[in-house]
Short mmCIF file of C-alpha atoms in Angstrom, two decimals:
data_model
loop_
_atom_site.label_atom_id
_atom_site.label_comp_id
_atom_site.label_asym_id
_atom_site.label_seq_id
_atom_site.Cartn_x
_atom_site.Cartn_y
_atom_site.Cartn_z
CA UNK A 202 -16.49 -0.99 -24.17
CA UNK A 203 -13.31 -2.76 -24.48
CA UNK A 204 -11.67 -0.17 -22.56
CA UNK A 205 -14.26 -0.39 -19.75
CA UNK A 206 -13.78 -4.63 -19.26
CA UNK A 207 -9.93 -3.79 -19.14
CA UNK A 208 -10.37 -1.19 -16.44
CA UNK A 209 -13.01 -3.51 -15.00
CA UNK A 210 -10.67 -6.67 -15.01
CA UNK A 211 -7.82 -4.47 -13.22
CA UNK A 212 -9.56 -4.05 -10.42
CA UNK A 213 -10.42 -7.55 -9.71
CA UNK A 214 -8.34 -9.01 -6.67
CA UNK A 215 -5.93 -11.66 -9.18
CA UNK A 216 -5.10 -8.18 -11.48
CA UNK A 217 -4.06 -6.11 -8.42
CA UNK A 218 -2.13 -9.15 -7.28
CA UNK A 219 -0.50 -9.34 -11.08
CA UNK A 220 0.45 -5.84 -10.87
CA UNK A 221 2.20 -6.05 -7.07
CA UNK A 222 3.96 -8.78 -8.19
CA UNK A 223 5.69 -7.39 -11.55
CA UNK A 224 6.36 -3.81 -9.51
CA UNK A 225 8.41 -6.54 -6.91
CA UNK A 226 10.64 -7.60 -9.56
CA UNK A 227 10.94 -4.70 -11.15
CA UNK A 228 12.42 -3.18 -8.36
CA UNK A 229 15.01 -6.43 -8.01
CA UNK A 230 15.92 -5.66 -11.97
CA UNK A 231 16.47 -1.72 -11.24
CA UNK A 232 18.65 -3.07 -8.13
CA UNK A 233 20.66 -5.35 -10.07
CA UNK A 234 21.29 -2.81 -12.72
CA UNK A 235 23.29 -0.53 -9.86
CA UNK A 236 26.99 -0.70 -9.64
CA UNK A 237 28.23 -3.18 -7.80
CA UNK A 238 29.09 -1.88 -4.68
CA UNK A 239 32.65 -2.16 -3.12
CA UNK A 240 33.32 -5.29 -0.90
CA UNK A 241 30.90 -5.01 2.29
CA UNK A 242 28.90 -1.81 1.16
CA UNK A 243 25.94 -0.80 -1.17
CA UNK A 244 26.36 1.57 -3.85
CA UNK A 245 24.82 4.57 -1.93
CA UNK A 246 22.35 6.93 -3.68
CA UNK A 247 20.99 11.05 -3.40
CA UNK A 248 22.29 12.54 -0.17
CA UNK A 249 24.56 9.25 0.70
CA UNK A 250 26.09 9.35 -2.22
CA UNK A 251 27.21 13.02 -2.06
CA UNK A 252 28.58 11.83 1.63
CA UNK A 253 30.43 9.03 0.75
CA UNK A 254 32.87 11.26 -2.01
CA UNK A 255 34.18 12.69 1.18
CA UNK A 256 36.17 11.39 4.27
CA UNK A 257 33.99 9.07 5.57
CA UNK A 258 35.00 9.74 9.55
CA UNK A 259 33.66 13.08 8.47
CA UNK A 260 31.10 12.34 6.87
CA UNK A 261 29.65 9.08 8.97
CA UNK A 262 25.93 9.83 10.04
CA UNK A 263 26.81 9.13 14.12
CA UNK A 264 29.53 8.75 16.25
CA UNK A 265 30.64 6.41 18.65
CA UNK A 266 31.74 7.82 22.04
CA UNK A 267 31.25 6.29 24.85
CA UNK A 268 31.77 8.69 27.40
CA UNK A 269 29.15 11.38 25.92
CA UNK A 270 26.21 12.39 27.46
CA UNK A 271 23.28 10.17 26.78
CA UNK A 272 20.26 11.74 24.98
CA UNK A 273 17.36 13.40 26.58
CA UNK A 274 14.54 10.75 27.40
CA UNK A 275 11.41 12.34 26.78
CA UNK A 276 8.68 12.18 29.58
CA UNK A 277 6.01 10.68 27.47
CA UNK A 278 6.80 6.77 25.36
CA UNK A 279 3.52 6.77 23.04
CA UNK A 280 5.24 5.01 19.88
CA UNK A 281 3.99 7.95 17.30
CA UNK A 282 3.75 11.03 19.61
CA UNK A 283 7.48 11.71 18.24
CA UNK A 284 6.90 10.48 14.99
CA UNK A 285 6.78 13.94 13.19
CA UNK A 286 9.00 16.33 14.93
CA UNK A 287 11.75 17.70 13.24
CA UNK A 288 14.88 16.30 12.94
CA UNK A 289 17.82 17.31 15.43
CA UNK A 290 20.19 20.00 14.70
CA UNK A 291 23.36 17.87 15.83
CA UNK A 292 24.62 14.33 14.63
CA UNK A 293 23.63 11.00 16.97
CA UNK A 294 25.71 9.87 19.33
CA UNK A 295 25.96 6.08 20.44
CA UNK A 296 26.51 6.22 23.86
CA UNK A 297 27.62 3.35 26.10
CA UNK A 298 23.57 2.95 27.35
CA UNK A 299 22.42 3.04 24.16
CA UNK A 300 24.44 0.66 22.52
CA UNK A 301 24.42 -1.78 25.91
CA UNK A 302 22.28 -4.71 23.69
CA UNK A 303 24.37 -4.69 21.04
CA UNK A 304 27.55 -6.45 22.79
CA UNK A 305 29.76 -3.72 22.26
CA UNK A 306 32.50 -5.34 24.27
CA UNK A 307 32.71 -8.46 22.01
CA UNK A 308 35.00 -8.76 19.24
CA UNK A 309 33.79 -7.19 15.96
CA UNK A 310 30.83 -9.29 14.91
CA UNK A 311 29.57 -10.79 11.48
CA UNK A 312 26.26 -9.89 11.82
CA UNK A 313 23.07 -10.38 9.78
CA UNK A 314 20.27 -7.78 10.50
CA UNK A 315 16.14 -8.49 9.55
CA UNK A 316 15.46 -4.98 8.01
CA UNK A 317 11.71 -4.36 7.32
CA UNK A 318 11.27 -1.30 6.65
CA UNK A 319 10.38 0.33 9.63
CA UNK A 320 12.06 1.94 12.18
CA UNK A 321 12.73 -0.62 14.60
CA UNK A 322 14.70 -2.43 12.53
CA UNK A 323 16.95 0.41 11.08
CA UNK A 324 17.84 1.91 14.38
CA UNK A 325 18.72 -1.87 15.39
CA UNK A 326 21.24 -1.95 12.19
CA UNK A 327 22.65 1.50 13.09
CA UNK A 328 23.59 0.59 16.57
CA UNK A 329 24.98 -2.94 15.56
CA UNK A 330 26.95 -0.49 12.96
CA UNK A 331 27.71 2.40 15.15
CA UNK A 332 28.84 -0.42 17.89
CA UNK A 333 31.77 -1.88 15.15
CA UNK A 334 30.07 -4.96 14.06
CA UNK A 335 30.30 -5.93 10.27
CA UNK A 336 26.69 -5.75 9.31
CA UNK A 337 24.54 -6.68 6.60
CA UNK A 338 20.76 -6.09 6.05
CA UNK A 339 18.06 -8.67 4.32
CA UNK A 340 14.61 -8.13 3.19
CA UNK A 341 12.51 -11.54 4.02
CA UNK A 342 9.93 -11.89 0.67
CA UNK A 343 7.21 -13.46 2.66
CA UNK A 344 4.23 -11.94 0.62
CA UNK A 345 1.68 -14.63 -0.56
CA UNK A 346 1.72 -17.05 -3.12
CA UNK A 347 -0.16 -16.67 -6.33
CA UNK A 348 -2.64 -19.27 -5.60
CA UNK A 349 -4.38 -16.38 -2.82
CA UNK A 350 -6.81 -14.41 -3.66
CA UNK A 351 -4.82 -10.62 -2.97
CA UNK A 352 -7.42 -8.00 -1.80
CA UNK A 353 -4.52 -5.36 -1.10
CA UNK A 354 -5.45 -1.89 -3.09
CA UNK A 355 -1.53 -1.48 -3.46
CA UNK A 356 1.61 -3.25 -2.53
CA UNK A 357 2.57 -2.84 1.20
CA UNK A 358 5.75 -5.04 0.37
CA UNK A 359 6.92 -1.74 -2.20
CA UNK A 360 6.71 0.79 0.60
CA UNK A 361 8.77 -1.28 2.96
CA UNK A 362 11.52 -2.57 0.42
CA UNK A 363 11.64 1.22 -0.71
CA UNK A 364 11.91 2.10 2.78
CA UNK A 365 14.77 -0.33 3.66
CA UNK A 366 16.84 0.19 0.44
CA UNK A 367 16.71 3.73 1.36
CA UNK A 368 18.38 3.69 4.79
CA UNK A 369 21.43 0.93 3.73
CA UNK A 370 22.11 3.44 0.73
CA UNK A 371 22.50 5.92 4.04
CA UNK A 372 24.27 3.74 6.07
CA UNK A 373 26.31 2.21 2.95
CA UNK A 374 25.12 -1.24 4.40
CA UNK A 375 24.70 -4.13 1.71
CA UNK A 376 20.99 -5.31 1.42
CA UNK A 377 20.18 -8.83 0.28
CA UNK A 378 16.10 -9.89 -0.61
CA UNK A 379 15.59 -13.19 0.59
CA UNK A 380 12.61 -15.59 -0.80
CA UNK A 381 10.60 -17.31 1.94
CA UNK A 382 7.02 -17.36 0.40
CA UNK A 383 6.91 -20.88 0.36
CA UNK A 384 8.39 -21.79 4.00
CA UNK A 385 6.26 -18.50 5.42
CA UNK A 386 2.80 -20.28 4.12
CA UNK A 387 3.58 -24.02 4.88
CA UNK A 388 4.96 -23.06 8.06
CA UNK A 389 2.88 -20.09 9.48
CA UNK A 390 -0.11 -19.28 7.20
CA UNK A 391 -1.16 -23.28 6.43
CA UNK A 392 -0.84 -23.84 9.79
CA UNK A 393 -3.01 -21.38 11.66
CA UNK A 394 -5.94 -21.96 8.74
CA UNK A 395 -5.82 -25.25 9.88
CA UNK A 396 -6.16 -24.34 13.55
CA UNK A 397 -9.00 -21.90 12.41
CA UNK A 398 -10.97 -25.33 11.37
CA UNK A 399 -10.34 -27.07 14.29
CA UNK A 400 -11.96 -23.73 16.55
CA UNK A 401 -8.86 -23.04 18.14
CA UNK A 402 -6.77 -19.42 18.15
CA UNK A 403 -3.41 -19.39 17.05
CA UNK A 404 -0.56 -17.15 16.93
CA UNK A 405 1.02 -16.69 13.79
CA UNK A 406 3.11 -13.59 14.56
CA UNK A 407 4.69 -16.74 17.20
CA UNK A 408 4.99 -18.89 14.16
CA UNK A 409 6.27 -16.62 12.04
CA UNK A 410 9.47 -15.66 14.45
CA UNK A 411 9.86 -19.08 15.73
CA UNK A 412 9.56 -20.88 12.07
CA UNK A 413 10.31 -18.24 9.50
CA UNK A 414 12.49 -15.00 10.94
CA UNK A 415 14.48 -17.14 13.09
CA UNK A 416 14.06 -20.91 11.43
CA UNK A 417 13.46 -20.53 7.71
CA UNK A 418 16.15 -17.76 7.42
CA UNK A 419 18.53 -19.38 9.75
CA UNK A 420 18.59 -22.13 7.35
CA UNK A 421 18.87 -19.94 4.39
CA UNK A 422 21.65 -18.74 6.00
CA UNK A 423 23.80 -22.37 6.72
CA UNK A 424 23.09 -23.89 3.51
CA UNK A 425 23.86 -20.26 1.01
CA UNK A 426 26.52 -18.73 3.75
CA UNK A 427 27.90 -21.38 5.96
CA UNK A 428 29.54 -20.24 9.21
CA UNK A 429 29.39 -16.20 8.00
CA UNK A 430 27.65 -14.58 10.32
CA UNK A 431 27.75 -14.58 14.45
CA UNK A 432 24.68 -13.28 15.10
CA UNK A 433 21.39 -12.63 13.49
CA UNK A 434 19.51 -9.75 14.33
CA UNK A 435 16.10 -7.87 14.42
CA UNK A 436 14.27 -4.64 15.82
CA UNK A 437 12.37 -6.97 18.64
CA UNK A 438 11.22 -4.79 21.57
CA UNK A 439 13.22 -7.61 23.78
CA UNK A 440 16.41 -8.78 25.38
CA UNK A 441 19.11 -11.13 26.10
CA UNK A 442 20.79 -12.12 29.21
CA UNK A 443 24.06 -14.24 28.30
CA UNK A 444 24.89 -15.21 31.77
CA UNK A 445 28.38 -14.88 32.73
CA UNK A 446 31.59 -16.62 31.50
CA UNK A 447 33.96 -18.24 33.91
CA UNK A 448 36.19 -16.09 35.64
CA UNK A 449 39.96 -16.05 35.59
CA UNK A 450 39.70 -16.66 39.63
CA UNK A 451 36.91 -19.79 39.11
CA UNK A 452 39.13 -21.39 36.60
CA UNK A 453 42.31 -21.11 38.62
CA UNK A 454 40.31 -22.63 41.49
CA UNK A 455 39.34 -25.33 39.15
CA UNK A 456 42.90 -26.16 38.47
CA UNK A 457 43.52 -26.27 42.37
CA UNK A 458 41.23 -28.43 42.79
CA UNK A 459 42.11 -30.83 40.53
CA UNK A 460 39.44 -30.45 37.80
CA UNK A 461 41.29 -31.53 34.52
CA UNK A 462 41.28 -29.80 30.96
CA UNK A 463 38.94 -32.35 29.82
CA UNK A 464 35.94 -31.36 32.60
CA UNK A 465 36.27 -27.64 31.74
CA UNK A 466 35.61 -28.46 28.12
CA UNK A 467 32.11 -30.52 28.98
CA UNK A 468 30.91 -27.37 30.85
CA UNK A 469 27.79 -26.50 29.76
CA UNK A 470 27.67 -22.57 28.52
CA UNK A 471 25.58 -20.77 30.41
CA UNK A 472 21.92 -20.45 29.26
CA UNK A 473 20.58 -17.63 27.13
CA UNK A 474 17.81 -15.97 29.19
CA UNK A 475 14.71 -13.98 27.08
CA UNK A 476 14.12 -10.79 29.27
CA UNK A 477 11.33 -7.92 28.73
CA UNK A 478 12.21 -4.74 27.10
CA UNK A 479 12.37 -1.08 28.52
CA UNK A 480 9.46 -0.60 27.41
CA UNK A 481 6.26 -2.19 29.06
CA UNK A 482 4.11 -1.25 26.13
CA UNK A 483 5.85 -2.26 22.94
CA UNK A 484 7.68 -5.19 24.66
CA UNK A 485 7.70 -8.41 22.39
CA UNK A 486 8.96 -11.06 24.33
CA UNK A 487 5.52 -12.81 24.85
CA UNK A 488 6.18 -13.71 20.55
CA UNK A 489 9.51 -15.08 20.87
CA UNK A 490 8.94 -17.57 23.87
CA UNK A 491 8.67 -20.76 21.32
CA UNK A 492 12.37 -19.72 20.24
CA UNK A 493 14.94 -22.22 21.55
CA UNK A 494 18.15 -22.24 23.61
CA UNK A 495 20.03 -22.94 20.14
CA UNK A 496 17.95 -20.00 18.18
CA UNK A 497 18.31 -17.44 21.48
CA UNK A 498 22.46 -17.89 21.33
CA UNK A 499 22.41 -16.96 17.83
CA UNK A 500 20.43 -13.81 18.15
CA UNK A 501 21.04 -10.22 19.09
CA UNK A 502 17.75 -7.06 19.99
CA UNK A 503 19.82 -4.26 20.06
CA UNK A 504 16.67 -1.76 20.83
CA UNK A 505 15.75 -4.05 23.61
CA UNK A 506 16.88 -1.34 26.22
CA UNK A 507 15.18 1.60 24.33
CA UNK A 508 11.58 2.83 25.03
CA UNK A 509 10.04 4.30 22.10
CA UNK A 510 10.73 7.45 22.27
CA UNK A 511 14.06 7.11 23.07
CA UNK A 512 14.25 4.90 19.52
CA UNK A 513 12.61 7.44 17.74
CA UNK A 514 15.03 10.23 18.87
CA UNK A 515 17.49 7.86 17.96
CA UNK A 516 16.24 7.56 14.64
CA UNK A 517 15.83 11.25 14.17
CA UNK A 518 19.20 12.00 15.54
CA UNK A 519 21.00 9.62 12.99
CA UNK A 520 18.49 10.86 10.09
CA UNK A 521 17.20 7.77 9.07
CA UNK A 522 14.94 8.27 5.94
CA UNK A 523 11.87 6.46 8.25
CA UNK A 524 12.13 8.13 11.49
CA UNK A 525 8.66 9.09 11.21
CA UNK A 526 7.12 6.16 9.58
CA UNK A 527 4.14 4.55 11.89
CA UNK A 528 4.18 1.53 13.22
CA UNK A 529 2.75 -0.84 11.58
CA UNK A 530 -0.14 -3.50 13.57
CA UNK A 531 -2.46 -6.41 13.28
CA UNK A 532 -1.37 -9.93 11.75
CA UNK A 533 1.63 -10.40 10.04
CA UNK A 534 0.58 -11.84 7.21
CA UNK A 535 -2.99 -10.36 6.35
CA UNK A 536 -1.33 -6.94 5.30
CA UNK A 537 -4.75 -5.26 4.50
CA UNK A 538 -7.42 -8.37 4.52
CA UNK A 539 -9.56 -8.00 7.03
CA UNK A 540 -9.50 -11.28 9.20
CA UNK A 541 -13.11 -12.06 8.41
CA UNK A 542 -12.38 -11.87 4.85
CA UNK A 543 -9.06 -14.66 5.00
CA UNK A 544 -11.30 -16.45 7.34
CA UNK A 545 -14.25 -17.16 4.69
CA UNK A 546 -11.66 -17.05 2.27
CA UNK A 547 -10.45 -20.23 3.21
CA UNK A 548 -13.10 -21.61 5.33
CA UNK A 549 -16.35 -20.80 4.06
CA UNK A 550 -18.97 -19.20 5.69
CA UNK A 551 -21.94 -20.88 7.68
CA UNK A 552 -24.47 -19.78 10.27
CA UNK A 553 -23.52 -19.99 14.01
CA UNK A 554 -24.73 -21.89 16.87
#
């Protein structure tokens, strides 16, 4: 009997949540056990690590020519049509198109990538990498407090830090898990339980980029790693448009004309524009329009120019470990509560009009 109330109490919603919670740090303690890895790169595991005892120009999972000829863009752009083919015969190439949202023709950036776990995100670090920018990945922990009630059967949180872990040790790119739980719920989950009450809709996948991904983290960022990193980055279907800089002919006509040193330092940079992706269907943009001038010029969506099954060629192409993972859908931060359930969770339940 006592073995039937233990098996019984483990499958009660505060047990599963116990048990998701001690596999999380139990996967930080294995990580910090590792070798440290040399200066800018992870400690690389399996398959990586075999590649990275030999000469890494060799051995480097793409290659950056500019000149080659693009991949073949398949007819069809469902996001998992592709997902299981097999995996190419000959190594990626980043080629000038593919690579055109990942300012390739700046200096070499700092550049701090939002990795998930799924594929958008790791073909977005291997073009910021493949385009010569100094990258390194983070994991955002924004998985509920204690205090909620966990109905999740296992941990989706595992799957994805497995997942992301998996392609730096391929990429050699250092990973870094970031704590947010308590920003993500006063800022995004608080909030739209709140707007529940009051009848009203909201949009917490808006919340979360605007307050959390691009707010939260940005301030993790100035107050642990002041002034590191150029740009921060993610695997939004979106784009940027910079504007254009000044030429060399506009600012000698500015000196003609008698414009001093002085003037041509108050000019305004041009604004950061928020343009659709190449891809109608997955396109994001419509979840980052609270973002502001000052978040937009920090940020870089290098698969902004890719439809999906261009990405997912690209991911099969450069052998990433999740090329065929499916995308994942639905609110950000139910994982696998149903809406109803968070709803009465929270709320209560009573009869309708």
């Amino acid at each position: 009997s006592g073995r039937r109330r233990r098996a019984a109490g483990d499958a009660t919603p505060s047990a599963r949540f116990g048990r998701c919670r001690r596999r999380f740090f139990a996967l930080l303690r294995e990580s910090d056990d590792d070798d440290p890895p040399p200066p800018g790169r992870r400690a690389a595991s399996g398959a990586a690590a075999e590649a990275a005892s030999s000469d890494e120009e060799a051995d480097a999972p793409f290659a950056v020519l500019a000149n080659a000829t693009p991949l073949a863009t398949t007819p069809k752009d469902h996001d998992d049509d592709d997902a299981t083919s097999p995996a190419p015969t000959t190594p990626f190439v980043a080629t000038a198109d593919v690579l055109r949202f990942c300012e390739p023709d700046a200096r070499p950036m700092k550049v701090a990538v939002l990795l998930s776990g799924g594929v958008d995100s790791s073909v977005a670090l291997t073009l910021l990498q493949a385009a010569g920018h100094d990258v390194t990945a983070f994991y955002l922990q924004i998985w509920f407090q204690e205090d909620f009630r966990n109905y999740w059967d296992q941990c989706p949180w595992e799957d994805d830090l497995s997942e992301a872990r998996a392609v730096c040790d391929l990429l050699r790119v250092p990973l870094e898990v970031v704590p947010l739980t308590r920003p993500y719920w006063d800022l995004v989950v608080s909030h739209s339980v709140e707007e529940i009450s009051r009848g009203r809709t909201p949009n917490p996948d808006m919340l979360c980029n605007s307050r959390v991904k691009f707010g939260a983290f940005r301030e993790h960022l100035e107050t642990h790693r002041p002034g590191e990193f150029d740009r921060v980055a993610s695997g939004h279907y979106a784009a940027l448009d910079r504007g254009e800089e000044p030429s060399t002919a506009e600012s000698a006509e500015s000196d003609e004309s008698g414009e001093s040193d002085e003037s041509e330092k108050k000019r305004a940079p041009p604004a950061v524009k928020l343009v659709m992706s190449a891809d109608a269907r997955k396109d994001q943009t419509y979840f980052l329009a609270h973002l502001s001038q000052s978040q937009l010029a920090s940020l870089c969506f290098p698969v902004g120019g890719l439809p999906k099954a261009r990405l997912r060629e690209v991911a099969r192409a450069a052998r990433l470990p999740n090329a065929a993972r499916k995308d994942s859908q639905g609110i950000c931060f139910l994982g696998k509560v149903k809406f109803s359930e968070f709803v009465a969770e929270h709320l209560g339940e009573r009869p309708g009009a």
